[in-house]
Amino acid sequence: MPDHEITGATALVTGASRGFGRGIAIALSRAGAQVVGVARDRGPLDELRAELGGSFTAVAADAADPNLAGRLIDAYRPAILVLNAGATPLPRPIQHHSWQTFSRNWEVDVQHVFHWTREALLAPLEPGSTVITLSSGAALRGSPLSGGYAGAKAAIRWLTGYAAEESGRAGLGIRFVSLLPQLTPATDLGGPGPAVTPEGIGQAVTELVSGPGPDQDAYLLTGAGLRPL
């Protein structure tokens, strides 16, 4: 999708009220997109609406609701879909987790990507649309103090790759890309290296949407920028 096609395009961002999602919503709005932001908390969404004005539509809802994805894809027909919503993992050693705390990121992060990816393929989105899912650098290296988080993020990466294959098989022309931000001190989980900021991830998403890039379905994002995987 060339740069100019972001202008006027509808972009739907889940988990848009804070952190990375907020940075992505702001970046896409400033690049000219009409942004639909989804999050559970109305207050932060309304604050973002006040900042971005008429280019932002707030939808207060649970992105993991199995009925929501189909409804919003039918209503807005986004050309850009960014699946960022996720639960904050409980930081403790594995023996101090219950199954419920261990599996939290599977129930929220993976389930929401599954529902939205499925609906994007079934609708289907228009040829030339881009779906970006937020995985994590933890999918590559693990994260022993965050329960099932790393495995959940790895599942998101592979699910996105499977969707890319299905889009190609059916000739849908929908691009599916997973983005793996490296764990940094800027995240709740911590990690080495320069911080990946909300502004940096917003810039990375606009780069992925606006440039054709290599035929690649996964990228690591560090403080230094994007690296194909």
mmCIF file of C-alpha atoms in Angstrom:
data_model
loop_
_atom_site.group_PDB
_atom_site.id
_atom_site.type_symbol
_atom_site.label_atom_id
_atom_site.label_comp_id
_atom_site.label_asym_id
_atom_site.label_seq_id
_atom_site.Cartn_x
_atom_site.Cartn_y
_atom_site.Cartn_z
ATOM 1 C CA MET A 1 0.000 0.000 0.000
ATOM 2 C CA PRO A 2 1.734 3.224 -1.076
ATOM 3 C CA ASP A 3 2.049 6.075 1.421
ATOM 4 C CA HIS A 4 -0.788 8.143 0.036
ATOM 5 C CA GLU A 5 -3.257 5.283 0.504
ATOM 6 C CA ILE A 6 -3.106 5.659 4.294
ATOM 7 C CA THR A 7 -4.841 9.007 3.837
ATOM 8 C CA GLY A 8 -8.562 8.414 4.125
ATOM 9 C CA ALA A 9 -8.192 4.691 4.821
ATOM 10 C CA THR A 10 -10.063 3.194 7.776
ATOM 11 C CA ALA A 11 -7.745 1.703 10.384
ATOM 12 C CA LEU A 12 -9.097 -0.330 13.294
ATOM 13 C CA VAL A 13 -6.824 -0.724 16.340
ATOM 14 C CA THR A 14 -7.589 -2.961 19.315
ATOM 15 C CA GLY A 15 -6.234 -2.078 22.737
ATOM 16 C CA ALA A 16 -6.095 1.531 21.574
ATOM 17 C CA SER A 17 -6.569 3.295 24.905
ATOM 18 C CA ARG A 18 -3.032 3.037 26.308
ATOM 19 C CA GLY A 19 0.596 2.104 25.681
ATOM 20 C CA PHE A 20 1.494 0.657 22.299
ATOM 21 C CA GLY A 21 -2.107 0.728 21.057
ATOM 22 C CA ARG A 22 -2.429 4.409 21.811
ATOM 23 C CA GLY A 23 0.860 5.119 20.026
ATOM 24 C CA ILE A 24 -0.324 3.165 16.984
ATOM 25 C CA ALA A 25 -3.677 4.955 16.880
ATOM 26 C CA ILE A 26 -1.990 8.364 17.079
ATOM 27 C CA ALA A 27 0.546 7.513 14.366
ATOM 28 C CA LEU A 28 -2.085 6.228 11.948
ATOM 29 C CA SER A 29 -4.318 9.237 12.590
ATOM 30 C CA ARG A 30 -1.439 11.630 11.929
ATOM 31 C CA ALA A 31 -0.657 9.713 8.723
ATOM 32 C CA GLY A 32 -4.182 10.492 7.507
ATOM 33 C CA ALA A 33 -6.184 7.407 8.471
ATOM 34 C CA GLN A 34 -9.661 7.402 9.956
ATOM 35 C CA VAL A 35 -8.986 5.389 13.120
ATOM 36 C CA VAL A 36 -11.479 3.207 14.994
ATOM 37 C CA GLY A 37 -10.063 2.523 18.448
ATOM 38 C CA VAL A 38 -11.342 -0.413 20.505
ATOM 39 C CA ALA A 39 -10.729 -0.827 24.238
ATOM 40 C CA ARG A 40 -12.709 -1.764 27.323
ATOM 41 C CA ASP A 41 -12.324 1.534 29.185
ATOM 42 C CA ARG A 42 -14.346 4.440 27.815
ATOM 43 C CA GLY A 43 -12.474 7.184 29.710
ATOM 44 C CA PRO A 44 -9.048 6.853 28.034
ATOM 45 C CA LEU A 45 -10.737 6.397 24.653
ATOM 46 C CA ASP A 46 -12.630 9.643 25.115
ATOM 47 C CA GLU A 47 -9.360 11.391 26.021
ATOM 48 C CA LEU A 48 -7.803 10.097 22.807
ATOM 49 C CA ARG A 49 -10.878 11.242 20.859
ATOM 50 C CA ALA A 50 -10.429 14.723 22.331
ATOM 51 C CA GLU A 51 -6.781 14.717 21.217
ATOM 52 C CA LEU A 52 -7.306 13.372 17.694
ATOM 53 C CA GLY A 53 -10.666 14.932 16.899
ATOM 54 C CA GLY A 54 -12.853 13.706 14.074
ATOM 55 C CA SER A 55 -10.246 11.277 12.736
ATOM 56 C CA PHE A 56 -10.873 8.970 15.725
ATOM 57 C CA THR A 57 -13.931 6.864 16.570
ATOM 58 C CA ALA A 58 -14.046 5.288 20.034
ATOM 59 C CA VAL A 59 -15.603 1.861 20.576
ATOM 60 C CA ALA A 60 -15.744 0.729 24.205
ATOM 61 C CA ALA A 61 -15.857 -3.079 24.041
ATOM 62 C CA ASP A 62 -13.924 -6.252 24.891
ATOM 63 C CA ALA A 63 -11.753 -7.090 21.868
ATOM 64 C CA ALA A 64 -11.764 -10.782 22.878
ATOM 65 C CA ASP A 65 -15.568 -10.984 22.638
ATOM 66 C CA PRO A 66 -16.140 -13.659 19.958
ATOM 67 C CA ASN A 67 -19.003 -11.665 18.427
ATOM 68 C CA LEU A 68 -17.285 -8.279 18.287
ATOM 69 C CA ALA A 69 -14.802 -8.882 15.471
ATOM 70 C CA GLY A 70 -17.415 -9.788 12.891
ATOM 71 C CA ARG A 71 -19.684 -6.918 13.865
ATOM 72 C CA LEU A 72 -16.981 -4.251 13.633
ATOM 73 C CA ILE A 73 -15.385 -5.618 10.469
ATOM 74 C CA ASP A 74 -18.813 -5.593 8.807
ATOM 75 C CA ALA A 75 -19.529 -2.080 10.093
ATOM 76 C CA TYR A 76 -16.208 -0.394 9.265
ATOM 77 C CA ARG A 77 -14.558 -2.576 6.576
ATOM 78 C CA PRO A 78 -11.037 -1.524 7.669
ATOM 79 C CA ALA A 79 -8.185 -1.450 5.182
ATOM 80 C CA ILE A 80 -5.769 -1.543 8.130
ATOM 81 C CA LEU A 81 -6.377 -3.822 11.113
ATOM 82 C CA VAL A 82 -3.949 -3.739 14.053
ATOM 83 C CA LEU A 83 -4.519 -6.412 16.721
ATOM 84 C CA ASN A 84 -2.781 -5.087 19.806
ATOM 85 C CA ALA A 85 -5.127 -5.889 22.713
ATOM 86 C CA GLY A 86 -3.708 -8.071 25.453
ATOM 87 C CA ALA A 87 -3.639 -8.805 29.159
ATOM 88 C CA THR A 88 -0.780 -7.801 31.443
ATOM 89 C CA PRO A 89 0.806 -11.047 32.718
ATOM 90 C CA LEU A 90 1.236 -11.710 36.409
ATOM 91 C CA PRO A 91 5.023 -11.462 37.082
ATOM 92 C CA ARG A 92 5.984 -14.433 39.274
ATOM 93 C CA PRO A 93 7.842 -17.763 39.012
ATOM 94 C CA ILE A 94 6.002 -20.650 37.407
ATOM 95 C CA GLN A 95 5.279 -22.486 40.678
ATOM 96 C CA HIS A 96 3.421 -19.445 41.987
ATOM 97 C CA HIS A 97 0.977 -19.401 39.078
ATOM 98 C CA SER A 98 -2.418 -21.036 38.974
ATOM 99 C CA TRP A 99 -3.662 -22.352 35.637
ATOM 100 C CA GLN A 100 -5.958 -19.326 35.469
ATOM 101 C CA THR A 101 -3.106 -16.819 35.828
ATOM 102 C CA PHE A 102 -0.785 -18.855 33.592
ATOM 103 C CA SER A 103 -3.330 -19.044 30.760
ATOM 104 C CA ARG A 104 -4.539 -15.441 30.938
ATOM 105 C CA ASN A 105 -2.650 -14.316 27.820
ATOM 106 C CA TRP A 106 -4.016 -17.276 25.876
ATOM 107 C CA GLU A 107 -7.578 -16.385 26.844
ATOM 108 C CA VAL A 108 -7.175 -12.697 25.948
ATOM 109 C CA ASP A 109 -4.290 -12.114 23.522
ATOM 110 C CA VAL A 110 -4.499 -15.297 21.451
ATOM 111 C CA GLN A 111 -8.282 -15.580 21.520
ATOM 112 C CA HIS A 112 -8.729 -12.024 20.278
ATOM 113 C CA VAL A 113 -6.217 -12.476 17.439
ATOM 114 C CA PHE A 114 -7.920 -15.743 16.470
ATOM 115 C CA HIS A 115 -11.390 -14.174 16.261
ATOM 116 C CA TRP A 116 -10.304 -11.084 14.326
ATOM 117 C CA THR A 117 -8.007 -12.980 11.951
ATOM 118 C CA ARG A 118 -10.744 -15.494 11.212
ATOM 119 C CA GLU A 119 -13.255 -12.744 10.470
ATOM 120 C CA ALA A 120 -10.762 -10.875 8.263
ATOM 121 C CA LEU A 121 -10.426 -13.991 6.108
ATOM 122 C CA LEU A 122 -14.138 -14.810 6.102
ATOM 123 C CA ALA A 123 -15.395 -11.280 5.304
ATOM 124 C CA PRO A 124 -13.000 -11.041 3.478
ATOM 125 C CA LEU A 125 -11.234 -7.702 3.820
ATOM 126 C CA GLU A 126 -10.565 -5.922 0.535
ATOM 127 C CA PRO A 127 -7.487 -6.889 -1.519
ATOM 128 C CA GLY A 128 -4.560 -4.724 -0.436
ATOM 129 C CA SER A 129 -5.687 -4.645 3.197
ATOM 130 C CA THR A 130 -3.093 -5.166 5.925
ATOM 131 C CA VAL A 131 -3.563 -7.032 9.202
ATOM 132 C CA ILE A 132 -0.813 -6.500 11.800
ATOM 133 C CA THR A 133 -0.755 -8.594 14.971
ATOM 134 C CA LEU A 134 1.288 -7.736 18.056
ATOM 135 C CA SER A 135 3.390 -10.670 19.198
ATOM 136 C CA SER A 136 6.535 -10.115 21.335
ATOM 137 C CA GLY A 137 10.249 -10.712 21.382
ATOM 138 C CA ALA A 138 9.427 -13.081 24.245
ATOM 139 C CA ALA A 139 8.103 -15.456 21.577
ATOM 140 C CA LEU A 140 11.738 -15.958 20.505
ATOM 141 C CA ARG A 141 13.515 -16.074 23.852
ATOM 142 C CA GLY A 142 10.911 -16.901 26.468
ATOM 143 C CA SER A 143 9.897 -14.942 29.552
ATOM 144 C CA PRO A 144 10.153 -17.198 32.633
ATOM 145 C CA LEU A 145 8.504 -14.768 35.051
ATOM 146 C CA SER A 146 5.354 -14.181 33.008
ATOM 147 C CA GLY A 147 3.503 -17.498 32.992
ATOM 148 C CA GLY A 148 2.103 -18.429 29.590
ATOM 149 C CA TYR A 149 2.878 -15.041 28.018
ATOM 150 C CA ALA A 150 5.775 -16.130 25.785
ATOM 151 C CA GLY A 151 3.918 -19.174 24.484
ATOM 152 C CA ALA A 152 0.834 -17.095 23.800
ATOM 153 C CA LYS A 153 2.850 -14.552 21.845
ATOM 154 C CA ALA A 154 4.536 -17.347 19.868
ATOM 155 C CA ALA A 155 1.082 -18.709 19.014
ATOM 156 C CA ILE A 156 0.081 -15.269 17.716
ATOM 157 C CA ARG A 157 3.109 -15.210 15.430
ATOM 158 C CA TRP A 158 2.332 -18.621 13.948
ATOM 159 C CA LEU A 159 -1.413 -17.956 13.695
ATOM 160 C CA THR A 160 -0.600 -14.831 11.677
ATOM 161 C CA GLY A 161 1.657 -16.852 9.392
ATOM 162 C CA TYR A 162 -1.093 -19.419 8.856
ATOM 163 C CA ALA A 163 -3.511 -16.623 7.937
ATOM 164 C CA ALA A 164 -0.985 -15.247 5.429
ATOM 165 C CA GLU A 165 -0.822 -18.687 3.813
ATOM 166 C CA GLU A 166 -4.624 -18.934 3.626
ATOM 167 C CA SER A 167 -4.866 -15.458 2.088
ATOM 168 C CA GLY A 168 -2.367 -16.486 -0.557
ATOM 169 C CA ARG A 169 -4.067 -19.826 -1.188
ATOM 170 C CA ALA A 170 -7.447 -18.147 -1.731
ATOM 171 C CA GLY A 171 -6.015 -15.214 -3.698
ATOM 172 C CA LEU A 172 -7.493 -12.705 -1.237
ATOM 173 C CA GLY A 173 -4.647 -10.195 -1.424
ATOM 174 C CA ILE A 174 -4.751 -9.519 2.338
ATOM 175 C CA ARG A 175 -1.338 -9.051 3.925
ATOM 176 C CA PHE A 176 -0.892 -10.563 7.404
ATOM 177 C CA VAL A 177 2.179 -9.470 9.401
ATOM 178 C CA SER A 178 3.194 -10.140 12.995
ATOM 179 C CA LEU A 179 5.277 -7.549 14.847
ATOM 180 C CA LEU A 180 7.494 -8.695 17.731
ATOM 181 C CA PRO A 181 8.564 -5.783 19.950
ATOM 182 C CA GLN A 182 11.688 -6.665 21.907
ATOM 183 C CA LEU A 183 11.180 -6.739 25.665
ATOM 184 C CA THR A 184 12.685 -3.548 27.071
ATOM 185 C CA PRO A 185 12.730 -1.561 30.317
ATOM 186 C CA ALA A 186 9.755 0.358 28.890
ATOM 187 C CA THR A 187 7.514 -2.698 29.297
ATOM 188 C CA ASP A 188 6.123 -4.198 32.472
ATOM 189 C CA LEU A 189 8.186 -7.338 31.821
ATOM 190 C CA GLY A 190 11.526 -5.548 31.437
ATOM 191 C CA GLY A 191 14.540 -6.633 29.452
ATOM 192 C CA PRO A 192 17.824 -5.427 27.944
ATOM 193 C CA GLY A 193 18.378 -2.956 25.154
ATOM 194 C CA PRO A 194 16.984 0.418 24.133
ATOM 195 C CA ALA A 195 13.321 0.969 24.840
ATOM 196 C CA VAL A 196 10.639 0.377 22.225
ATOM 197 C CA THR A 197 8.386 3.363 22.821
ATOM 198 C CA PRO A 198 4.724 3.830 21.860
ATOM 199 C CA GLU A 199 5.927 6.419 19.333
ATOM 200 C CA GLY A 200 8.436 3.951 17.907
ATOM 201 C CA ILE A 201 5.874 1.214 17.489
ATOM 202 C CA GLY A 202 3.464 3.671 15.891
ATOM 203 C CA GLN A 203 6.140 4.582 13.367
ATOM 204 C CA ALA A 204 6.893 0.903 12.712
ATOM 205 C CA VAL A 205 3.248 0.138 12.023
ATOM 206 C CA THR A 206 2.903 3.022 9.575
ATOM 207 C CA GLU A 207 6.080 1.842 7.828
ATOM 208 C CA LEU A 208 4.717 -1.680 7.480
ATOM 209 C CA VAL A 209 1.390 -0.426 6.157
ATOM 210 C CA SER A 210 2.763 2.174 3.753
ATOM 211 C CA GLY A 211 5.678 0.283 2.238
ATOM 212 C CA PRO A 212 5.522 -2.964 0.275
ATOM 213 C CA GLY A 213 8.719 -4.214 1.943
ATOM 214 C CA PRO A 214 10.003 -7.756 1.447
ATOM 215 C CA ASP A 215 7.571 -10.653 1.267
ATOM 216 C CA GLN A 216 7.798 -11.249 4.997
ATOM 217 C CA ASP A 217 5.174 -12.107 7.620
ATOM 218 C CA ALA A 218 7.136 -11.404 10.839
ATOM 219 C CA TYR A 219 9.386 -8.580 12.052
ATOM 220 C CA LEU A 220 11.327 -8.030 15.259
ATOM 221 C CA LEU A 221 11.123 -4.435 16.502
ATOM 222 C CA THR A 222 13.955 -3.077 18.616
ATOM 223 C CA GLY A 223 14.867 0.438 19.629
ATOM 224 C CA ALA A 224 16.960 0.498 16.448
ATOM 225 C CA GLY A 225 14.028 -0.309 14.156
ATOM 226 C CA LEU A 226 12.464 -3.207 12.231
ATOM 227 C CA ARG A 227 14.270 -6.443 11.384
ATOM 228 C CA PRO A 228 12.692 -9.156 9.205
ATOM 229 C CA LEU A 229 12.513 -12.623 10.783
#
